[in-house]
Short mmCIF file of N, CA and C in Angstrom, two decimals:
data_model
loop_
_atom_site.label_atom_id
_atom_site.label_comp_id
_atom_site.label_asym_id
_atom_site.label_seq_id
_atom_site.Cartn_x
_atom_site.Cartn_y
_atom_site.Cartn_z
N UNK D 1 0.82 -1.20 0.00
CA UNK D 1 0.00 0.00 0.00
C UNK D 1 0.86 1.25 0.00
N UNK D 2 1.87 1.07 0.47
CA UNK D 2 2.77 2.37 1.14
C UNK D 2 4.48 1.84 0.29
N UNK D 3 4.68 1.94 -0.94
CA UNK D 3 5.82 1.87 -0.85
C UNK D 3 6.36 0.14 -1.02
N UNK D 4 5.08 -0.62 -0.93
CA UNK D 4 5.28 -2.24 -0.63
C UNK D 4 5.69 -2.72 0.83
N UNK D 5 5.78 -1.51 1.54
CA UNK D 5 6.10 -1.63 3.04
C UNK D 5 4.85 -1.49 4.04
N UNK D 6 4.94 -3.01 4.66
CA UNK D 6 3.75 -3.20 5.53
C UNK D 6 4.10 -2.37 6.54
N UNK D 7 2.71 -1.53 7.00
CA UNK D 7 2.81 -0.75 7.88
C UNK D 7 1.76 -1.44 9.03
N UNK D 8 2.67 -1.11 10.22
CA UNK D 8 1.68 -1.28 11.66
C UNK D 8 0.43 -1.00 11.70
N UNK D 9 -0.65 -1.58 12.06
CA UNK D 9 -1.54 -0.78 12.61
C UNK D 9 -1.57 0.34 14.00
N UNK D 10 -0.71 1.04 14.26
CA UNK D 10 -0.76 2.16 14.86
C UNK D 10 0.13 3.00 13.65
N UNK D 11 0.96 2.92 12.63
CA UNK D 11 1.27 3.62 11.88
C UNK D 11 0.17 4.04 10.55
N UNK D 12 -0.65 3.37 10.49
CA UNK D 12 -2.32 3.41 10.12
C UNK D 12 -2.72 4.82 10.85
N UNK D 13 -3.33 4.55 11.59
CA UNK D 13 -4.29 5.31 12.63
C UNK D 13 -3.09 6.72 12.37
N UNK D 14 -2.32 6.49 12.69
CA UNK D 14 -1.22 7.60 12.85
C UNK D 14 -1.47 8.67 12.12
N UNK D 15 -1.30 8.02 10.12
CA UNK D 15 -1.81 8.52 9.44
C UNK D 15 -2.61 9.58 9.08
N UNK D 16 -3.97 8.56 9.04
CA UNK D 16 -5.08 9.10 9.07
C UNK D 16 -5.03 9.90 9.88
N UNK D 17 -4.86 10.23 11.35
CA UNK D 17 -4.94 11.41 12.22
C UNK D 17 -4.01 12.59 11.69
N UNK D 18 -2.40 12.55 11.14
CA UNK D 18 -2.00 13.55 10.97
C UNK D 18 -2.22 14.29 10.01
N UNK D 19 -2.22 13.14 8.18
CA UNK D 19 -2.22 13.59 7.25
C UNK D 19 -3.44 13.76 6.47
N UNK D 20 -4.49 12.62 6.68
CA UNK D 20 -6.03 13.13 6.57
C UNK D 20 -6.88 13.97 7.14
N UNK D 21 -6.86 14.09 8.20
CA UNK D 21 -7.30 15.06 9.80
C UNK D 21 -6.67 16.06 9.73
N UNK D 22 -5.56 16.33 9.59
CA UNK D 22 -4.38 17.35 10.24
C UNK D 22 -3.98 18.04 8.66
N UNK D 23 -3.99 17.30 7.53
CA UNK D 23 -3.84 18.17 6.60
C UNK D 23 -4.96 18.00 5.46
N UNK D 24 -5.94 17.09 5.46
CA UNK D 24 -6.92 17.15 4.47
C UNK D 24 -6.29 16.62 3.18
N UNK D 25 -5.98 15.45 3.20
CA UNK D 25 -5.02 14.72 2.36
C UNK D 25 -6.17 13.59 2.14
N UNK D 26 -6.85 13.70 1.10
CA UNK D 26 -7.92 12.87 0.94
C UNK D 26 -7.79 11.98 -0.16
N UNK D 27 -6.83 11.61 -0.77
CA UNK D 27 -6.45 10.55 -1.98
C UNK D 27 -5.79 9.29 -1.02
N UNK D 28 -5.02 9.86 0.74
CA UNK D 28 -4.70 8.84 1.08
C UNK D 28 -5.64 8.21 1.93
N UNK D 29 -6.91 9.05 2.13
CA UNK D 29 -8.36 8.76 2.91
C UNK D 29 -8.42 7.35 2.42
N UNK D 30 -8.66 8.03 0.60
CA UNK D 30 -9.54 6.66 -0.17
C UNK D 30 -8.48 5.12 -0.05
N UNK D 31 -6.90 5.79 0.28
CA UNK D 31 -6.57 4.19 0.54
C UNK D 31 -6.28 3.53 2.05
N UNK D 32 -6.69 4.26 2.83
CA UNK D 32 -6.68 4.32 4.48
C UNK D 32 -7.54 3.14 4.94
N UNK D 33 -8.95 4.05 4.11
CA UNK D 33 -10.08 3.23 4.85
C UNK D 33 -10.94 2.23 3.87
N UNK D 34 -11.22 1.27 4.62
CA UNK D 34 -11.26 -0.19 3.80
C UNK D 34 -13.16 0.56 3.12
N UNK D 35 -13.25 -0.32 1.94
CA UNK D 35 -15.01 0.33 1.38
C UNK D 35 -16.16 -0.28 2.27
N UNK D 36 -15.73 -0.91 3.49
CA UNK D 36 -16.59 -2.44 3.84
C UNK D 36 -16.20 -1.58 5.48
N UNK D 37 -15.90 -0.56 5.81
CA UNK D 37 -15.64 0.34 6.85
C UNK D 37 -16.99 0.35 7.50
N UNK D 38 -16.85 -0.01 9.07
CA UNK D 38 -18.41 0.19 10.10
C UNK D 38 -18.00 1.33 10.76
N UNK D 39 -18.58 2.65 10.92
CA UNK D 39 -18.58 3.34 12.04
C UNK D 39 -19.34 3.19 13.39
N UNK D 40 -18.91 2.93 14.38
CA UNK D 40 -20.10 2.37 15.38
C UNK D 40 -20.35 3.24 16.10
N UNK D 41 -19.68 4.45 16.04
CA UNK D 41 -20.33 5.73 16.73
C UNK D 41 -20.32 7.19 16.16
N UNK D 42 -21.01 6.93 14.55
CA UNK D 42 -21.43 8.16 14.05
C UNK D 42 -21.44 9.37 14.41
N UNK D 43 -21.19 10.51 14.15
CA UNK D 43 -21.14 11.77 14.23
C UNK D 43 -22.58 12.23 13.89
N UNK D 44 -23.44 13.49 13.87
CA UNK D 44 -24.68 13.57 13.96
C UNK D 44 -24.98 14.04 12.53
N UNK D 45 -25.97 13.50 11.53
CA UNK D 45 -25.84 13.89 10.09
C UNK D 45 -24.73 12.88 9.41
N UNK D 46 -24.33 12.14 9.71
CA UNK D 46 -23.32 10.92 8.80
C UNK D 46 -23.58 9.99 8.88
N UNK D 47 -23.22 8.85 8.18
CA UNK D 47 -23.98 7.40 8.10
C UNK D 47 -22.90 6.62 8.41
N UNK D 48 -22.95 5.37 8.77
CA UNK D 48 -21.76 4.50 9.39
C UNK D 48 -20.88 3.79 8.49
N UNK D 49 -20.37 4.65 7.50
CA UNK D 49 -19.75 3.67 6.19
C UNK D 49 -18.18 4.99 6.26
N UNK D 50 -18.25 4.29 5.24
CA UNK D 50 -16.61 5.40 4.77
C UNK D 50 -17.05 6.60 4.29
N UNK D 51 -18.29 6.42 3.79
CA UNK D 51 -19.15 8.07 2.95
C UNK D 51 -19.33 9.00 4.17
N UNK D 52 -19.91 8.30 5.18
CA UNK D 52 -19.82 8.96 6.24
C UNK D 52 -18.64 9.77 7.19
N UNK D 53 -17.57 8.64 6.91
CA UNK D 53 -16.39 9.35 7.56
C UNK D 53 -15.94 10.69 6.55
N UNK D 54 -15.84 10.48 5.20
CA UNK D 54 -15.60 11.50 4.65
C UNK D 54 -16.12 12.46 4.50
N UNK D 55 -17.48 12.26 4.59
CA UNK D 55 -18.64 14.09 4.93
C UNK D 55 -17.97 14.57 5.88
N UNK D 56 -17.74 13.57 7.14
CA UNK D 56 -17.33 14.59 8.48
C UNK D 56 -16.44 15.32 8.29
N UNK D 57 -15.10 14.45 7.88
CA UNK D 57 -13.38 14.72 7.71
C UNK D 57 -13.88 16.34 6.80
N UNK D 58 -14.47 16.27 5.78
CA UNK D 58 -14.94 17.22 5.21
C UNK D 58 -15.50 18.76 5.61
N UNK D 59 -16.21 18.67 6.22
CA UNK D 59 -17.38 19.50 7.09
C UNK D 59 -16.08 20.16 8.27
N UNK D 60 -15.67 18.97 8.94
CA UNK D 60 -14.34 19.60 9.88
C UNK D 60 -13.61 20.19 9.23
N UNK D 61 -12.63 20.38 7.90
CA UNK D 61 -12.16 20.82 7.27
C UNK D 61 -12.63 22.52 7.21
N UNK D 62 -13.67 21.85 6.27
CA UNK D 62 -14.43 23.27 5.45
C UNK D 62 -14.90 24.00 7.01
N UNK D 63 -15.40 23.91 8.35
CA UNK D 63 -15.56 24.63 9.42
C UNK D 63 -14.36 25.11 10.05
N UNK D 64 -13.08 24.46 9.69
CA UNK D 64 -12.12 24.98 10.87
C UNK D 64 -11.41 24.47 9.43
N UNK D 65 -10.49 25.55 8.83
CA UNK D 65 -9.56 25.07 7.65
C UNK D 65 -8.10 24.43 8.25
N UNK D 66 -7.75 25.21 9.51
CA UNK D 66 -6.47 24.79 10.57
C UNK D 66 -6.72 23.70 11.23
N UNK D 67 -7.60 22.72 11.18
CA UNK D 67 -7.73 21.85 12.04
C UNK D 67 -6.71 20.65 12.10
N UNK D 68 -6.03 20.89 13.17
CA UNK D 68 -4.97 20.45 13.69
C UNK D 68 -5.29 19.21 15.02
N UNK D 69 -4.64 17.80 14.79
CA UNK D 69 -4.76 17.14 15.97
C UNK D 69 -3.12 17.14 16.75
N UNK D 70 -3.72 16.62 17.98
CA UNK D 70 -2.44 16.89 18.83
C UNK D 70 -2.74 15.35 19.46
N UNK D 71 -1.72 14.53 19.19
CA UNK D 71 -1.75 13.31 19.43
C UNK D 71 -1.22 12.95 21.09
N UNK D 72 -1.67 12.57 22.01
CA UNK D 72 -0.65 12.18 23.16
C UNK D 72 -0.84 11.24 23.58
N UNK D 73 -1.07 10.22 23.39
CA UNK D 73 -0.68 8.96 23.27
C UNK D 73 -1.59 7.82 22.68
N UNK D 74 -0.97 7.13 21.84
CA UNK D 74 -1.89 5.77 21.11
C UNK D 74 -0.97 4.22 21.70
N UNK D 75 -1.79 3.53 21.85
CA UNK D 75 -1.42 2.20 21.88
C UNK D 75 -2.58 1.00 21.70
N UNK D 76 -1.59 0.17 20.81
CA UNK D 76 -2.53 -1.02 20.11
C UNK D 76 -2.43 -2.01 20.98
N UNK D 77 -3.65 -2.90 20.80
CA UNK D 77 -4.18 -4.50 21.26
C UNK D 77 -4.35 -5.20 20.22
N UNK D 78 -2.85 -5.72 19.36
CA UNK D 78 -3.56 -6.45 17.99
C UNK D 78 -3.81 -6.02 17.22
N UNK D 79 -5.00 -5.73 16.35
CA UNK D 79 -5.23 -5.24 15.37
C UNK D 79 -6.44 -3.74 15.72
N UNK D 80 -6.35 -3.17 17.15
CA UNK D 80 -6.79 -2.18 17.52
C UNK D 80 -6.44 -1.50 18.37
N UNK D 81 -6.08 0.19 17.28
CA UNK D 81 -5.46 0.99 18.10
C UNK D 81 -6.48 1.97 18.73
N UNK D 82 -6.12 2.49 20.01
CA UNK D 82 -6.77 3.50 20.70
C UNK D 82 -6.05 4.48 20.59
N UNK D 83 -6.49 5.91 20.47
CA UNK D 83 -5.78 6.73 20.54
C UNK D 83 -6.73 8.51 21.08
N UNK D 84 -5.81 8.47 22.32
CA UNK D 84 -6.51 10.03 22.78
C UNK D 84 -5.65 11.52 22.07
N UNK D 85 -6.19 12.28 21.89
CA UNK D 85 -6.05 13.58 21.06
C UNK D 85 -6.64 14.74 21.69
N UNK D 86 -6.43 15.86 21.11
CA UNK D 86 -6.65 16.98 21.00
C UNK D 86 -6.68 17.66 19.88
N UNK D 87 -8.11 18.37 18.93
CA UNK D 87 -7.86 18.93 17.81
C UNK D 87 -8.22 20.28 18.03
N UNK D 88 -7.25 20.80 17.15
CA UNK D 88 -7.59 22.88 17.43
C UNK D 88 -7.84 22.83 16.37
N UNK D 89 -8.42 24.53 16.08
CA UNK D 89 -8.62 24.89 14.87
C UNK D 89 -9.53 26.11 15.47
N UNK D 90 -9.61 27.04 14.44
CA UNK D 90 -10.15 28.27 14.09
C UNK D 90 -11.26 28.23 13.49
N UNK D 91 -12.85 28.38 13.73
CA UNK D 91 -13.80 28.09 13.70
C UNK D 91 -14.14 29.27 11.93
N UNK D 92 -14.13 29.07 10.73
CA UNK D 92 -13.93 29.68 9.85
C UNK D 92 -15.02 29.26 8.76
N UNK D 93 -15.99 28.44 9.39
CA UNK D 93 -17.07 28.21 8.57
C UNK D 93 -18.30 27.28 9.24
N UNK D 94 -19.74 26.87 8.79
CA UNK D 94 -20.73 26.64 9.39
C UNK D 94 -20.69 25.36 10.61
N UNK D 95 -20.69 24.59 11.30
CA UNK D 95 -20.44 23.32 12.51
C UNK D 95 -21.51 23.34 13.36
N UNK D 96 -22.24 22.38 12.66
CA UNK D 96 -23.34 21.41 13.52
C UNK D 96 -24.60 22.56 13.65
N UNK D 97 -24.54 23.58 12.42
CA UNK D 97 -25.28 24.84 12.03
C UNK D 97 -25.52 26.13 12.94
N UNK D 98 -23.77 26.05 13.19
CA UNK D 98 -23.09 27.52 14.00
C UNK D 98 -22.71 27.94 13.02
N UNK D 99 -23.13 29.08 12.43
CA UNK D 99 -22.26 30.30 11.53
C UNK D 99 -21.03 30.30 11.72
N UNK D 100 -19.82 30.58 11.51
CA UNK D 100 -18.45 31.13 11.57
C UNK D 100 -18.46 31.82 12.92
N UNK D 101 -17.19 31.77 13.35
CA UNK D 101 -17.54 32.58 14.94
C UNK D 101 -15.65 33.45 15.04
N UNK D 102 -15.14 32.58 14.27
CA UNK D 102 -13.65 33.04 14.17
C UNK D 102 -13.08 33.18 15.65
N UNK D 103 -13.97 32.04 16.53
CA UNK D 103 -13.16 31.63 17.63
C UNK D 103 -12.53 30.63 17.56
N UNK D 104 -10.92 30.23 18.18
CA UNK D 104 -10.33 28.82 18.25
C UNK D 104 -10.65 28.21 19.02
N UNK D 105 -11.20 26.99 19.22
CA UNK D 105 -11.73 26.09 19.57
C UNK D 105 -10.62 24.73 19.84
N UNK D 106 -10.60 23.71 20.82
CA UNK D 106 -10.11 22.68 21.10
C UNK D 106 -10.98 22.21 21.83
N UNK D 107 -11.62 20.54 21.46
CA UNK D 107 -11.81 19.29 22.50
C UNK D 107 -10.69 18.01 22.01
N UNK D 108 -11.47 17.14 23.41
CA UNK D 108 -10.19 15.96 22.77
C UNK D 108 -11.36 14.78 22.67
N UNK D 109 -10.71 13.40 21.97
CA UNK D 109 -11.41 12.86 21.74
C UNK D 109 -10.51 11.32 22.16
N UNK D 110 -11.17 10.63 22.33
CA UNK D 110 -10.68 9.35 22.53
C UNK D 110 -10.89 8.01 21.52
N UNK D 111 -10.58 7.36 20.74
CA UNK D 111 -11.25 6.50 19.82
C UNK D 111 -10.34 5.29 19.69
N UNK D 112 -10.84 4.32 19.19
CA UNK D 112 -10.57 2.89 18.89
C UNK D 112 -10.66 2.80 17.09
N UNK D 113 -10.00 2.23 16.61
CA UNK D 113 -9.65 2.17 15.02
C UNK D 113 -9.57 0.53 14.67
N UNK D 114 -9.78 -0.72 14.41
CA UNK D 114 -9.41 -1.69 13.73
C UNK D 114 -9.18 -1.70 12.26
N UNK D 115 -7.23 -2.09 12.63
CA UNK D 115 -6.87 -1.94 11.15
C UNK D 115 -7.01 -3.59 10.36
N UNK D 116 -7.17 -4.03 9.36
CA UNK D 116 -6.57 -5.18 8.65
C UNK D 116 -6.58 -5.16 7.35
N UNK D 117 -5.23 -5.46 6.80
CA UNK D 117 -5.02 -5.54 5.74
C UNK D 117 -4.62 -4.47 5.34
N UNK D 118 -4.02 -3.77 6.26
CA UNK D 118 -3.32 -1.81 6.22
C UNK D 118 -4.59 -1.05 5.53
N UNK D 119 -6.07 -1.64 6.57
CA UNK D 119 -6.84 -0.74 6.17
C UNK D 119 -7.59 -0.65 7.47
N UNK D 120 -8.42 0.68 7.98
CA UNK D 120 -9.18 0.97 8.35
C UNK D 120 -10.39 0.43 8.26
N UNK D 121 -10.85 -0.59 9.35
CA UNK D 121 -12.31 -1.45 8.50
C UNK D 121 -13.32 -1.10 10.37
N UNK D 122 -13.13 -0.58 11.19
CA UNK D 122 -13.72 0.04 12.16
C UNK D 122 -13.48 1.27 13.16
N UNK D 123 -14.57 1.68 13.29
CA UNK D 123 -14.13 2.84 14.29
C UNK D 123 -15.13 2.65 15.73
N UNK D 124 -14.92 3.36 16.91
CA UNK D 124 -15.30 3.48 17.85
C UNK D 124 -14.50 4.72 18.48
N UNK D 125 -15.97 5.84 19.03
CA UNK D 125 -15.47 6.82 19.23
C UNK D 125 -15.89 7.78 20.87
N UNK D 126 -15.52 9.05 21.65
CA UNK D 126 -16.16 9.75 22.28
C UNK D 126 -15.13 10.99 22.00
N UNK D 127 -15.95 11.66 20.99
CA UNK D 127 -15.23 13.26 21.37
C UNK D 127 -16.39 14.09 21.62
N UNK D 128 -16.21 15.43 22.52
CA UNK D 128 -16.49 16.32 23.49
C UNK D 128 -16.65 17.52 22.58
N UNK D 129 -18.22 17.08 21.78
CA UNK D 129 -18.22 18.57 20.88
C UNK D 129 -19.57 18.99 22.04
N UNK D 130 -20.02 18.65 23.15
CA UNK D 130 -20.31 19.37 24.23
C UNK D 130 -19.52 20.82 24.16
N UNK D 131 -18.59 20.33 24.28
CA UNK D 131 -17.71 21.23 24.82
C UNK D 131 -17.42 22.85 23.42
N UNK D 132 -17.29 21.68 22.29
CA UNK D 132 -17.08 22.94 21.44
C UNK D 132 -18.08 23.99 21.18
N UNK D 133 -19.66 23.51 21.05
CA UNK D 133 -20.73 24.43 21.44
C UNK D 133 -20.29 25.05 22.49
N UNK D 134 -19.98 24.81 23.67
CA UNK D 134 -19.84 25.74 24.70
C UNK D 134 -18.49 27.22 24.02
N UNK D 135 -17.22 26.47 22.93
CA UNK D 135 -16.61 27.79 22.90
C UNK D 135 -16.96 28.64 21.62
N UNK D 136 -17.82 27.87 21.58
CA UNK D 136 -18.56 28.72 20.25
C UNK D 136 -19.38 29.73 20.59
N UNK D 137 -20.06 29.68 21.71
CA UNK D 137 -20.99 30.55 22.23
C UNK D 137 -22.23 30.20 22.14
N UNK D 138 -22.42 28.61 21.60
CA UNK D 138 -23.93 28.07 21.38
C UNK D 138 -24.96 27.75 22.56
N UNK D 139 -23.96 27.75 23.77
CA UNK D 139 -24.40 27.44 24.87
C UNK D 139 -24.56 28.29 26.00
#
């Protein structure tokens, strides 16, 4: 997938968090995540497939163009990595149907990823957009 060099599943997840997430690198989305991908804890407005992950990845993008994760620590069980974060970003367009607010914003999130076959084929998630309504001023 990479060069002919099998990559870890935490060098997976890694990925996807820095260079899909962190820079909106979406050609390596389409080879990240497997087409047969379950989301088991949807975001609100997305469906539990890979179409779904990519509206979000999207929508986060196009709302916060800086959106930046801050990784501090991942570790795998096998073929599933967990990994807790922190994403910033500059609130620069519509989120969860908040207008632009051109406040920076950070929650963190905690999630579970199963890789096989150097692909992304599940997710399991809890991030704290509680919290980002609150620095948005929605609350």
């Amino acid at each position: 997938m990479h060069d002919d060099v099998e990559l870890a599943a935490i060098d997976i997840v890694r990925l996807n968090t820095e260079r899909v997430q962190g820079q909106g690198d979406f050609e390596l989305f389409e080879k990240l995540f497997a087409d047969d991908f379950v989301d088991h804890t949807p975001q609100p407005g997305t469906s539990a497939d890979k179409d779904g992950v990519r509206v979000l990845y999207h929508r986060l993008r196009d709302a916060f163009p800086d959106f930046r994760p801050e990784i501090h620590w991942q570790t795998a069980d096998g073929d599933v990595v967990t990994t807790f974060k922190t994403y910033h970003g500059t609130h620069q367009g519509d989120f969860l149907g908040i207008p632009a607010t051109g406040r920076t914003v950070q929650f963190d999130t905690v999630d579970a990823m199963r890789v096989r076959d150097g692909q992304i084929v599940e997710h399991w998630g809890v991030a704290n957009l509680f919290s980002v309504l609150e620095q948005l001023g929605a609350r």
